[in-house]
Coordinates of C-alpha atoms and ligand atoms in Angstrom, one line a residue:
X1 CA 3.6 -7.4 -93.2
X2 CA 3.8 -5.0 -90.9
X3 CA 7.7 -4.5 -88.7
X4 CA 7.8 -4.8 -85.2
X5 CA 7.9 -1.9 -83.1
X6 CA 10.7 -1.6 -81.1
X7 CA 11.6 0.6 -77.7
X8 CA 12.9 4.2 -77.5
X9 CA 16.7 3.7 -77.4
X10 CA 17.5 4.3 -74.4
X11 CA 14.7 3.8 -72.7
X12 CA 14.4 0.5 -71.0
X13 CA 11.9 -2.5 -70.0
X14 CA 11.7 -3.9 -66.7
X15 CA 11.0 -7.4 -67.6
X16 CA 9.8 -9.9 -64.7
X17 CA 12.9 -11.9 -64.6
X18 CA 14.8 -9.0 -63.2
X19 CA 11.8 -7.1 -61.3
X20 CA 12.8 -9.3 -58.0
X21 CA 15.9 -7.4 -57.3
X22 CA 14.2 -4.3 -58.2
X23 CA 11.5 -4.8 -55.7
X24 CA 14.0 -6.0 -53.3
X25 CA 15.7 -2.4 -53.5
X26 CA 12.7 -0.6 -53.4
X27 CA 11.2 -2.1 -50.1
X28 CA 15.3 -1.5 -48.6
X29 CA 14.7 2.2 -49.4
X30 CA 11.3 2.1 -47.9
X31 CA 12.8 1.0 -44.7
X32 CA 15.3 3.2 -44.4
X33 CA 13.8 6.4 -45.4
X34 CA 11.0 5.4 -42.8
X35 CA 13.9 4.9 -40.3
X36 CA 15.3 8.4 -40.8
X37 CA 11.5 10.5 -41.0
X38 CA 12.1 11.0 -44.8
X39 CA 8.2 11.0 -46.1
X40 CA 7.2 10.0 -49.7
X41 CA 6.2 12.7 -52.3
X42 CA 5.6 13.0 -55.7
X43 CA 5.9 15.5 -58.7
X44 CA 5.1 15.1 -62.4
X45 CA 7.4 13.9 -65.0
X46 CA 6.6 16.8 -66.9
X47 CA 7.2 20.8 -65.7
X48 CA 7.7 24.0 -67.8
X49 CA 11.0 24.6 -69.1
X50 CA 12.2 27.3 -67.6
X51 CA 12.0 25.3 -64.0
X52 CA 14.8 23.3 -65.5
X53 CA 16.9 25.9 -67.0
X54 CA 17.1 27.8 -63.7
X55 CA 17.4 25.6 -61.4
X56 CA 19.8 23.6 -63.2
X57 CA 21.6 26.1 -64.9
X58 CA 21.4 27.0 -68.4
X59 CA 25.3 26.3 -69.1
X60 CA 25.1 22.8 -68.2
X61 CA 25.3 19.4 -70.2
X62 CA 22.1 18.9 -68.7
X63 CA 19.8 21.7 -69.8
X64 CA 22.1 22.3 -73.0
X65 CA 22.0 19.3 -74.8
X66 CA 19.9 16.7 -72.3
X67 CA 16.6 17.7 -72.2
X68 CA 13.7 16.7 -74.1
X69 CA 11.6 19.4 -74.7
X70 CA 8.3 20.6 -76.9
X71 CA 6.0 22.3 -77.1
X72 CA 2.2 22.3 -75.3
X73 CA 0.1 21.6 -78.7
X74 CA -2.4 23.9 -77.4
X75 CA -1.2 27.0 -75.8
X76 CA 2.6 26.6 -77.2
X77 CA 4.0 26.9 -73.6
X78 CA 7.5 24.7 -73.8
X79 CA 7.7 21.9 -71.4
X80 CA 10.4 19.2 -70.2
X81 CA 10.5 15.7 -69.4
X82 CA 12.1 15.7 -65.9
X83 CA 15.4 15.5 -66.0
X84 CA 16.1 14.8 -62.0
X85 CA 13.7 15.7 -59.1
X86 CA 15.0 18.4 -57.3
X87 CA 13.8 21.2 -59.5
X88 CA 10.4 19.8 -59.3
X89 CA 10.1 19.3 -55.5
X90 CA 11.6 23.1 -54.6
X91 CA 8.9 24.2 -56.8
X92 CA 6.2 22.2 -55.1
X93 CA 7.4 23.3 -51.8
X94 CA 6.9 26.9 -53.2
X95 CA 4.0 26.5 -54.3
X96 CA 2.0 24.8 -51.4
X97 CA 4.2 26.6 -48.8
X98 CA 4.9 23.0 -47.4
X99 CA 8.3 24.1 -45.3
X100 CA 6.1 27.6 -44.0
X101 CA 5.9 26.2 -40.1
X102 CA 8.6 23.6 -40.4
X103 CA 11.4 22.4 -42.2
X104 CA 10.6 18.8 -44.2
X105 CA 12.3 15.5 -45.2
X106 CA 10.8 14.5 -48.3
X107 CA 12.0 11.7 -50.7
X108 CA 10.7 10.4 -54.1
X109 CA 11.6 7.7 -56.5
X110 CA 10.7 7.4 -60.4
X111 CA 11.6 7.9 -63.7
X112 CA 14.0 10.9 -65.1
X113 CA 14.6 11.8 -68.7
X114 CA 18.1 12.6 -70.6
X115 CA 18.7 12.7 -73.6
X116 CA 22.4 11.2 -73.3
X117 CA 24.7 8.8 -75.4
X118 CA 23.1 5.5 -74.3
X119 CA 25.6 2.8 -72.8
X120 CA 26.5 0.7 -69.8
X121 CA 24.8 2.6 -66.9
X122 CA 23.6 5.6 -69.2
X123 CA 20.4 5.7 -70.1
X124 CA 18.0 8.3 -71.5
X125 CA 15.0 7.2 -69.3
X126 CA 16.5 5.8 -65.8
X127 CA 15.3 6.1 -62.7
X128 CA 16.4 7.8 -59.3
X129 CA 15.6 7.2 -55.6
X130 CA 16.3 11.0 -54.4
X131 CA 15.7 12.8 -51.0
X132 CA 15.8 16.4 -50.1
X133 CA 15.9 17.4 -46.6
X134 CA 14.2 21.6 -46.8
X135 CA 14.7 24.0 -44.4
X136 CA 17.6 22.5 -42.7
X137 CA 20.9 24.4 -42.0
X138 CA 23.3 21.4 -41.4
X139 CA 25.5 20.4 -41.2
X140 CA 24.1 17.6 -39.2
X141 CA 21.3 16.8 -41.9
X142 CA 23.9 16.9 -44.8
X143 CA 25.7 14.2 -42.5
X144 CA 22.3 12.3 -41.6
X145 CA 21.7 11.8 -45.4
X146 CA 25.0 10.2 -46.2
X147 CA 24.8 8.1 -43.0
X148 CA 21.1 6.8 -44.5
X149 CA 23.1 6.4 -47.9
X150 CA 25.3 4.0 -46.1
X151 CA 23.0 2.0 -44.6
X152 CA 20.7 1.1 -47.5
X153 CA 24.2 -0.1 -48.7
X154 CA 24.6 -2.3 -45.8
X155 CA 20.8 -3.2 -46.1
X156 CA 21.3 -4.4 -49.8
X157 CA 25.1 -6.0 -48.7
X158 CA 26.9 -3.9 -51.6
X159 CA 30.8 -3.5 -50.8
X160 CA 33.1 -1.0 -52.8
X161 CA 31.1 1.9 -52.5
X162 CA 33.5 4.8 -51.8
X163 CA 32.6 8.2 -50.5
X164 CA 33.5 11.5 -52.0
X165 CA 33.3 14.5 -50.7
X166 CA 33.5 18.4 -51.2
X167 CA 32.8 21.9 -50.3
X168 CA 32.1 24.1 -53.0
X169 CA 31.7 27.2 -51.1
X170 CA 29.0 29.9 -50.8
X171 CA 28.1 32.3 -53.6
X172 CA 30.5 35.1 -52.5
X173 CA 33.7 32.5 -52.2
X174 CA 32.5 31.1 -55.8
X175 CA 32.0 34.4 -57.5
X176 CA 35.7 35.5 -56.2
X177 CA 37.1 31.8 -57.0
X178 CA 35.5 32.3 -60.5
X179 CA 36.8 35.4 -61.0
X180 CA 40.4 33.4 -60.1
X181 CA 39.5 30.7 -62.0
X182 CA 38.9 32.8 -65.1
X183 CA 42.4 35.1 -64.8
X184 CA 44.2 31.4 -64.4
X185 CA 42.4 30.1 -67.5
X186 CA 42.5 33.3 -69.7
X187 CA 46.2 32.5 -69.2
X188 CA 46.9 29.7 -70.2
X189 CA 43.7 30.0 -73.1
X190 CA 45.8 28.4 -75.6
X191 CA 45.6 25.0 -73.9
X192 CA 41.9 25.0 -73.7
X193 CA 39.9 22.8 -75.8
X194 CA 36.7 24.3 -77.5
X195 CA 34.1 23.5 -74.9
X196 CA 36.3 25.2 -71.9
X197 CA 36.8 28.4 -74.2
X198 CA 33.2 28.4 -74.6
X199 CA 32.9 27.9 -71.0
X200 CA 35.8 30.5 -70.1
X201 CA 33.3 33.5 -70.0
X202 CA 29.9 31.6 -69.1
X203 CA 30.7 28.7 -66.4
X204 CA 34.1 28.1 -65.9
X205 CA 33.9 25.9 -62.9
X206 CA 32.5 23.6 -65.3
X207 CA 36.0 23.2 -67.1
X208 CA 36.9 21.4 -63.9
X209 CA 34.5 18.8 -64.9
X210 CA 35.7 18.3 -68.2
X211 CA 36.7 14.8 -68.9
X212 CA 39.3 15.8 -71.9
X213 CA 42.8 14.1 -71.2
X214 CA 44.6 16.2 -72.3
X215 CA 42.9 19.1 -70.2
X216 CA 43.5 17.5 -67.0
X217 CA 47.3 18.7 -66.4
X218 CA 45.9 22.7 -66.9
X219 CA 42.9 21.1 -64.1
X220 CA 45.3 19.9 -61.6
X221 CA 47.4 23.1 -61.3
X222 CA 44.0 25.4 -61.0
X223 CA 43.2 27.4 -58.3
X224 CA 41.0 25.8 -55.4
X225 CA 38.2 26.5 -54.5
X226 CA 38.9 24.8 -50.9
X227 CA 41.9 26.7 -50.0
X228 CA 39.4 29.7 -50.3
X229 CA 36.2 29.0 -48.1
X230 CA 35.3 31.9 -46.0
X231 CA 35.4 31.2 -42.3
X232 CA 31.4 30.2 -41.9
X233 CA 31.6 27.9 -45.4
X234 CA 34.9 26.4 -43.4
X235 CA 33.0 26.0 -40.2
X236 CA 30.2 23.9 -42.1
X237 CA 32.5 21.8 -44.1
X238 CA 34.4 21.2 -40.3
X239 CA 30.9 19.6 -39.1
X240 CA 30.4 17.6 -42.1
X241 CA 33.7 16.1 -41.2
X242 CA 33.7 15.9 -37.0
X243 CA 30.4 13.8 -37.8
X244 CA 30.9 12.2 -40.9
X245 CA 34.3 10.6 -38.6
X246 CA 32.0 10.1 -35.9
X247 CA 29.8 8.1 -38.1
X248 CA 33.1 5.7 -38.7
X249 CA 32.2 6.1 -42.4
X250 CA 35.7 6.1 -44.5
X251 CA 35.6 8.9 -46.8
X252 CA 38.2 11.2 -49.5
X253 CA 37.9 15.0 -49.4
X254 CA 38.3 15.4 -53.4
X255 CA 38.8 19.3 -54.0
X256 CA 38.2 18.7 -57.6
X257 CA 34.7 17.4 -56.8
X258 CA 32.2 19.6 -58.6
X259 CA 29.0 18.5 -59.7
X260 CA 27.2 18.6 -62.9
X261 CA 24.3 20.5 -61.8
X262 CA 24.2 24.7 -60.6
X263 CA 22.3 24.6 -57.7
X264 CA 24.9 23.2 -55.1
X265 CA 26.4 25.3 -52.6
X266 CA 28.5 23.9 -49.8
X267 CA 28.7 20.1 -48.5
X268 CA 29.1 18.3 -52.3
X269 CA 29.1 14.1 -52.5
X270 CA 29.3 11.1 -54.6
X271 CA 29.3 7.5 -53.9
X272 CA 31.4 5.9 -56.3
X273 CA 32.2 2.5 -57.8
X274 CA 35.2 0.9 -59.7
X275 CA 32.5 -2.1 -60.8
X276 CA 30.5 -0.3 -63.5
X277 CA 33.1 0.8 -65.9
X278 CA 32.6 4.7 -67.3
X279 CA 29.6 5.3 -65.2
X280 CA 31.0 4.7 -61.9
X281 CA 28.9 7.1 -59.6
X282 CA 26.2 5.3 -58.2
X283 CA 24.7 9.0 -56.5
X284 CA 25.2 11.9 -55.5
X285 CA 24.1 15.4 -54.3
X286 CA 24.9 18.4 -51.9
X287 CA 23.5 21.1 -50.3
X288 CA 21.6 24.1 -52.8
X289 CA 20.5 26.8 -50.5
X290 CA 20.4 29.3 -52.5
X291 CA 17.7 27.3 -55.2
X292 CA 14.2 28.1 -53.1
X293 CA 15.1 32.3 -54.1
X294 CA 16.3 31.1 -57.5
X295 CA 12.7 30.4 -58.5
X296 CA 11.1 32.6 -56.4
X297 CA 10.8 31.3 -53.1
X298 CA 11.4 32.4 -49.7
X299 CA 15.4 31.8 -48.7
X300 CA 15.6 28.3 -47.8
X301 CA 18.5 26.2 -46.9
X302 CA 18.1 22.8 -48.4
X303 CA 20.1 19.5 -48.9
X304 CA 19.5 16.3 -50.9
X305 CA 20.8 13.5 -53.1
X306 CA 19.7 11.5 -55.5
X307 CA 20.8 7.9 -56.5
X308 CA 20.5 5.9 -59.9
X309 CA 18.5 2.8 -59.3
X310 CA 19.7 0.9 -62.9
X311 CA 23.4 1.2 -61.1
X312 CA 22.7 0.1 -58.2
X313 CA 20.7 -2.8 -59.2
X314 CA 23.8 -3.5 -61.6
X315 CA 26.1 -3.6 -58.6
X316 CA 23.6 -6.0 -56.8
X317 CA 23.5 -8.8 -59.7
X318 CA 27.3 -8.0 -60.0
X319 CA 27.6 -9.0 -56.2
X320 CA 25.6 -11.8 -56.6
X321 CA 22.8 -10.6 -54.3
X322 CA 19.4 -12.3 -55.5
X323 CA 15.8 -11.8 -55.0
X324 CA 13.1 -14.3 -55.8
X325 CA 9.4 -13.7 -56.3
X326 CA 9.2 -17.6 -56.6
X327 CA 5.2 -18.6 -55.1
X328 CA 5.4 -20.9 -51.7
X329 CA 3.3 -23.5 -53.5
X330 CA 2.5 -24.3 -57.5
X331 CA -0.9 -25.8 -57.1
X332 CA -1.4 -28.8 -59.8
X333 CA -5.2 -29.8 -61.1
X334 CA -7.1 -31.8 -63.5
X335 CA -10.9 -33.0 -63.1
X336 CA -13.9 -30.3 -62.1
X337 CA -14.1 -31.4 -59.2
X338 CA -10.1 -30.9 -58.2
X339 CA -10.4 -27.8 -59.4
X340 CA -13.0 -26.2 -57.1
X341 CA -10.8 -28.4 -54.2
X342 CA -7.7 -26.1 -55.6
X343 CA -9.3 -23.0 -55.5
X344 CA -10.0 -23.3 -52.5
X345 CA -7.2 -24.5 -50.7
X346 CA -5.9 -22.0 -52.4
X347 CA -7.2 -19.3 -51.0
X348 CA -7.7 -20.6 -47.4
X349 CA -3.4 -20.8 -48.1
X350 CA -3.3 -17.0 -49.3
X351 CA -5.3 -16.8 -45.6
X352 CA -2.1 -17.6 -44.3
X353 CA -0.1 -15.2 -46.0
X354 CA 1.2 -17.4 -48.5
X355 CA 2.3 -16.8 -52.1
X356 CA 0.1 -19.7 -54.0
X357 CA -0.3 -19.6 -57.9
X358 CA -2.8 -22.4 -59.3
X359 CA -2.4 -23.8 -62.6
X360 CA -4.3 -22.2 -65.2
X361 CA -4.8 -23.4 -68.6
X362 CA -5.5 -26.6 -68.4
X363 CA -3.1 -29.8 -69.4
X364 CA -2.3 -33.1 -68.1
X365 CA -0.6 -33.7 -64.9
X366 CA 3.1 -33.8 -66.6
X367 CA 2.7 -30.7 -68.6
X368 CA 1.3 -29.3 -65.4
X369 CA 4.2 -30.1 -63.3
X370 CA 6.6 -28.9 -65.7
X371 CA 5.2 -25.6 -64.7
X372 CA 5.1 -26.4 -61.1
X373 CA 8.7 -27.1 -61.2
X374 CA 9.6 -23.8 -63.7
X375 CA 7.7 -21.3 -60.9
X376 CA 10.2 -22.3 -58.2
X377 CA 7.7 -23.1 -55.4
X378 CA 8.6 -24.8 -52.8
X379 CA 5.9 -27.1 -53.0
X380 CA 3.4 -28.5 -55.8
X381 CA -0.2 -29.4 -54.5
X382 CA -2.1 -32.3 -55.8
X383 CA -5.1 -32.3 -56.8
X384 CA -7.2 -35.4 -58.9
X385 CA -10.3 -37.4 -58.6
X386 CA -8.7 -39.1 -56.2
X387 CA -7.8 -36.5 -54.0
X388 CA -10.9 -34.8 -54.4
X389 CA -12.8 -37.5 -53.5
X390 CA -10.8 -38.0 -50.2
X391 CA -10.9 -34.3 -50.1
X392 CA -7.4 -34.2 -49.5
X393 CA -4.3 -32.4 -51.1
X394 CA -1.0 -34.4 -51.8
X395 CA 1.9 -32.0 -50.9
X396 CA 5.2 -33.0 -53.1
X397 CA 8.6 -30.9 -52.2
X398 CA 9.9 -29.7 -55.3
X399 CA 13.1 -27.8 -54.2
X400 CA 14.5 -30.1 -51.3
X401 CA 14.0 -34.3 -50.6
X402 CA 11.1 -35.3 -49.2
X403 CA 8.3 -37.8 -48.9
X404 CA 4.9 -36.6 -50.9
X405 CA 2.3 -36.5 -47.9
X406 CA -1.4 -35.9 -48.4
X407 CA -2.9 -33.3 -46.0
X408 CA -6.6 -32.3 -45.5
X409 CA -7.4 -28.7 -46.2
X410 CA -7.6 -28.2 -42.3
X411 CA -3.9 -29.9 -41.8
X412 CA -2.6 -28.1 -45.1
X413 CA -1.8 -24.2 -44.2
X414 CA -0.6 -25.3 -40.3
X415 CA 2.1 -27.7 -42.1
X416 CA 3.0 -25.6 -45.3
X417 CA 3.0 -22.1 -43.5
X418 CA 5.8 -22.5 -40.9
X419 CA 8.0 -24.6 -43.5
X420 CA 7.7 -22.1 -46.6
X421 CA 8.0 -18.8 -45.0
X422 CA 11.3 -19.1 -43.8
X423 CA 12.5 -19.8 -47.3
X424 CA 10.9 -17.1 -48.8
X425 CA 13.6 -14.4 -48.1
X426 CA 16.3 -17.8 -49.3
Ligands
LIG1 P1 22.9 13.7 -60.7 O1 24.3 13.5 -60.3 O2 22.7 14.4 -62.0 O3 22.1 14.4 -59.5 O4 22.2 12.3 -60.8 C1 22.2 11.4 -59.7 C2 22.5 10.0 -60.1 O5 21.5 9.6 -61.1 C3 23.8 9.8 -60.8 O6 24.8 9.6 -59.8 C4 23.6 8.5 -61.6 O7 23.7 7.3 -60.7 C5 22.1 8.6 -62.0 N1 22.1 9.0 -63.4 C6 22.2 10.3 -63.9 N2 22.1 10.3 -65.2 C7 21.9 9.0 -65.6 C8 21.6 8.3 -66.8 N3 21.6 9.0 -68.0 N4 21.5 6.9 -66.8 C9 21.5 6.3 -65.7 N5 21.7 6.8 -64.4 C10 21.8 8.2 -64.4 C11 20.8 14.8 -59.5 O8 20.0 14.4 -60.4 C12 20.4 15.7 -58.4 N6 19.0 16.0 -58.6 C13 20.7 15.0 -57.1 C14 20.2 15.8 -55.9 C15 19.1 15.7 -55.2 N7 20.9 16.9 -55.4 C16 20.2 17.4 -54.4 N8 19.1 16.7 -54.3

């Protein structure tokens, strides 16, 4: 016989059981992007390679040992599986000119691809919720996006999100803080482990992010990059904080905030999280206006985030938070003539804007009931001979006490409607 056939490792299903709270995040981001002018867009999973490599950065985790990559069978051109969505949308914002009369808040949501160690929060297909504001100088929009951040929080009741934040200078103050960083390094080369003396010469700010124990003593006495800024960088990171502290959002200035991505420049964040073990930033992003004349564009100063929906839907069932896609009504039916009663009493119901599911399948009242009771509704219809004959529905609360009452079709969605939508949201 034939094995089963089992997933990608890493790569997870979305069964029904836990879509509910999935849902429930994606209309809250729906809201609030709508709230703030953010409009929906979308790119392909899949782009040529070299979008990746230099936007990203070709000394990066990411592009280094993350992507999955082949080759087009046909012409041999090498492609990539996404793996995040900024690269994608400055390249579509190149290409159809979209910020050429005015600057443009975009967001989009979907699956990214990394070929990581897969564990608790890590995964090698997970999905983002990311937003770009193009064309903006800030600091006000860098601002705007972590004040949207907050409130989707707020929307979904999540607690114990912290905020970090960072400047990361221009290109000037990073090429001179590099050239620091390297002298400091060189010095002390003994003490480096093998991936910062491989880093030394190509990206040493990347050493900062190295996670190595017994690296982060050499870390902590390294030259910063925020004692540095240049007076216009400082002047930026100044309005990030006047209206960040307007905003009465708490927040840490963390100097040794770097991200793992090239592009940034500037205003650098991550929401963090105690509650998920190793994988404890929930999103992040920054400003990269330098990344529209990386791949070829016209200078454009852009900012954006992006967020990882598994985490935060971790945090949510951690908190407790619930969503239910239970029906209103579970309608119950045996005999021909019940049926064509159900279905239409169903659908006069669905009228109404309710959520009805009528058995299918056949079985006896008990077997059917069973299932009335396993869907959650809030009610089960009745339908027999009986009722049929008396062409009327006998209405049974499943979830609370209550006397089974039989209702014409006429009486049925005036008495159901106002009782059951109030407890869909419950
Ligand atoms: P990132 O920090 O690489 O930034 O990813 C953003 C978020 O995606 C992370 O904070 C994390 O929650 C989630 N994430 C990343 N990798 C994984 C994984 N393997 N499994 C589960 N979740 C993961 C970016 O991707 C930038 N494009 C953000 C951005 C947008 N910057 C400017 N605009």
């Amino acid at each position: 016989m034939a094995g089963t056939i089992q997933a990608v490792r890493g790569m997870n299903d979305l069964l029904p059981d836990a879509a509910p709270s999935w849902l429930r995040f994606d209309a809250a981001v729906r809201d609030v992007v709508r709230q703030y002018g953010y409009r929906y867009m979308q790119v392909p999973l899949v782009e040529v390679t070299p979008l990746f490599a230099r936007a990203i950065g070709e000394v990066t985790d990411v592009v280094e040992h993350e992507m999955y990559t082949f080759d087009d069978r046909l012409n041999g051109e090498s492609l990539t599986l996404r793996p995040e969505a900024t690269a994608g949308i400055v390249r579509a914002a190149i290409e159809h000119s979209l910020t050429y009369e005015r600057p443009q808040r975009v967001w989009t949501t979907g699956p990214m691809f990394r070929h990581e160690r897969p564990q608790k929060g890590r995964y090698r297909q997970f999905h983002q919720f990311d937003v770009e504001a193009l064309g903006f100088e800030g600091p006000d929009v860098d601002v705007e996006q972590i004040v949207m951040l907050h409130r989707l929080w707020r929307e979904l009741e999540l607690e114990g999100i912290v905020l970090h934040i960072n400047s990361i200078g221009d290109a000037e103050e990073r090429r001179a803080h590099r050239a620091e960083l390297v002298a400091y390094f060189s010095e002390h080369a003994d003490a480096l482990d093998a991936d910062s003396q491989r880093r030394l010469h190509t990206n040493p700010l990347r050493i900062l992010d190295s996670k190595n124990p017994a690296m982060q003593p050499l870390i902590a006495g390294a030259p910063r990059l925020l004692d540095r800024l240049g007076s216009a960088t400082r002047a930026h990171f100044d309005g990030v904080r006047r209206l960040l502290g307007d905003s009465g959002i708490g927040f840490t200035v963390d100097p040794r905030l770097v991200r793992g991505l090239d592009y940034y420049n500037r205003t650098v964040f991550e929401w963090m999280t105690d509650r998920l073990g190793a994988q404890g930033t929930v999103g992040g992003g920054g400003r990269y206006d330098g990344l529209f004349a990386q791949l070829g564009g016209k200078p454009t100063p852009a900012c954006g985030f992006a967020i990882g929906i598994e985490r935060v839907l971790m945090l949510m069932q951690d908190g407790g938070s619930t969503a239910s896609d239970a029906p209103d009504a579970y309608v119950v039916h045996v005999g021909e003539r019940a049926t064509r009663l159900a279905m239409s009493v169903a659908e006069n119901l669905r009228d109404a804007g309710l959520a009805i599911v009528v058995h299918a399948g056949g079985g006896n009242f008990g077997s059917q009931m069973r299932r009335a009771n396993a869907s959650g509704a809030r009610y089960a219809l009745i339908v027999g001979d009986d009722e049929a004959a008396a062409n009327v529905v006998a209405v049974k609360p499943l979830r609370d006490s209550g006397e089974q009452v039989a209702l014409s079709p006429g009486e049925l969605a005036t008495r159901i409607a106002p009782i059951a939508q109030p407890a869909k949201h419950g």
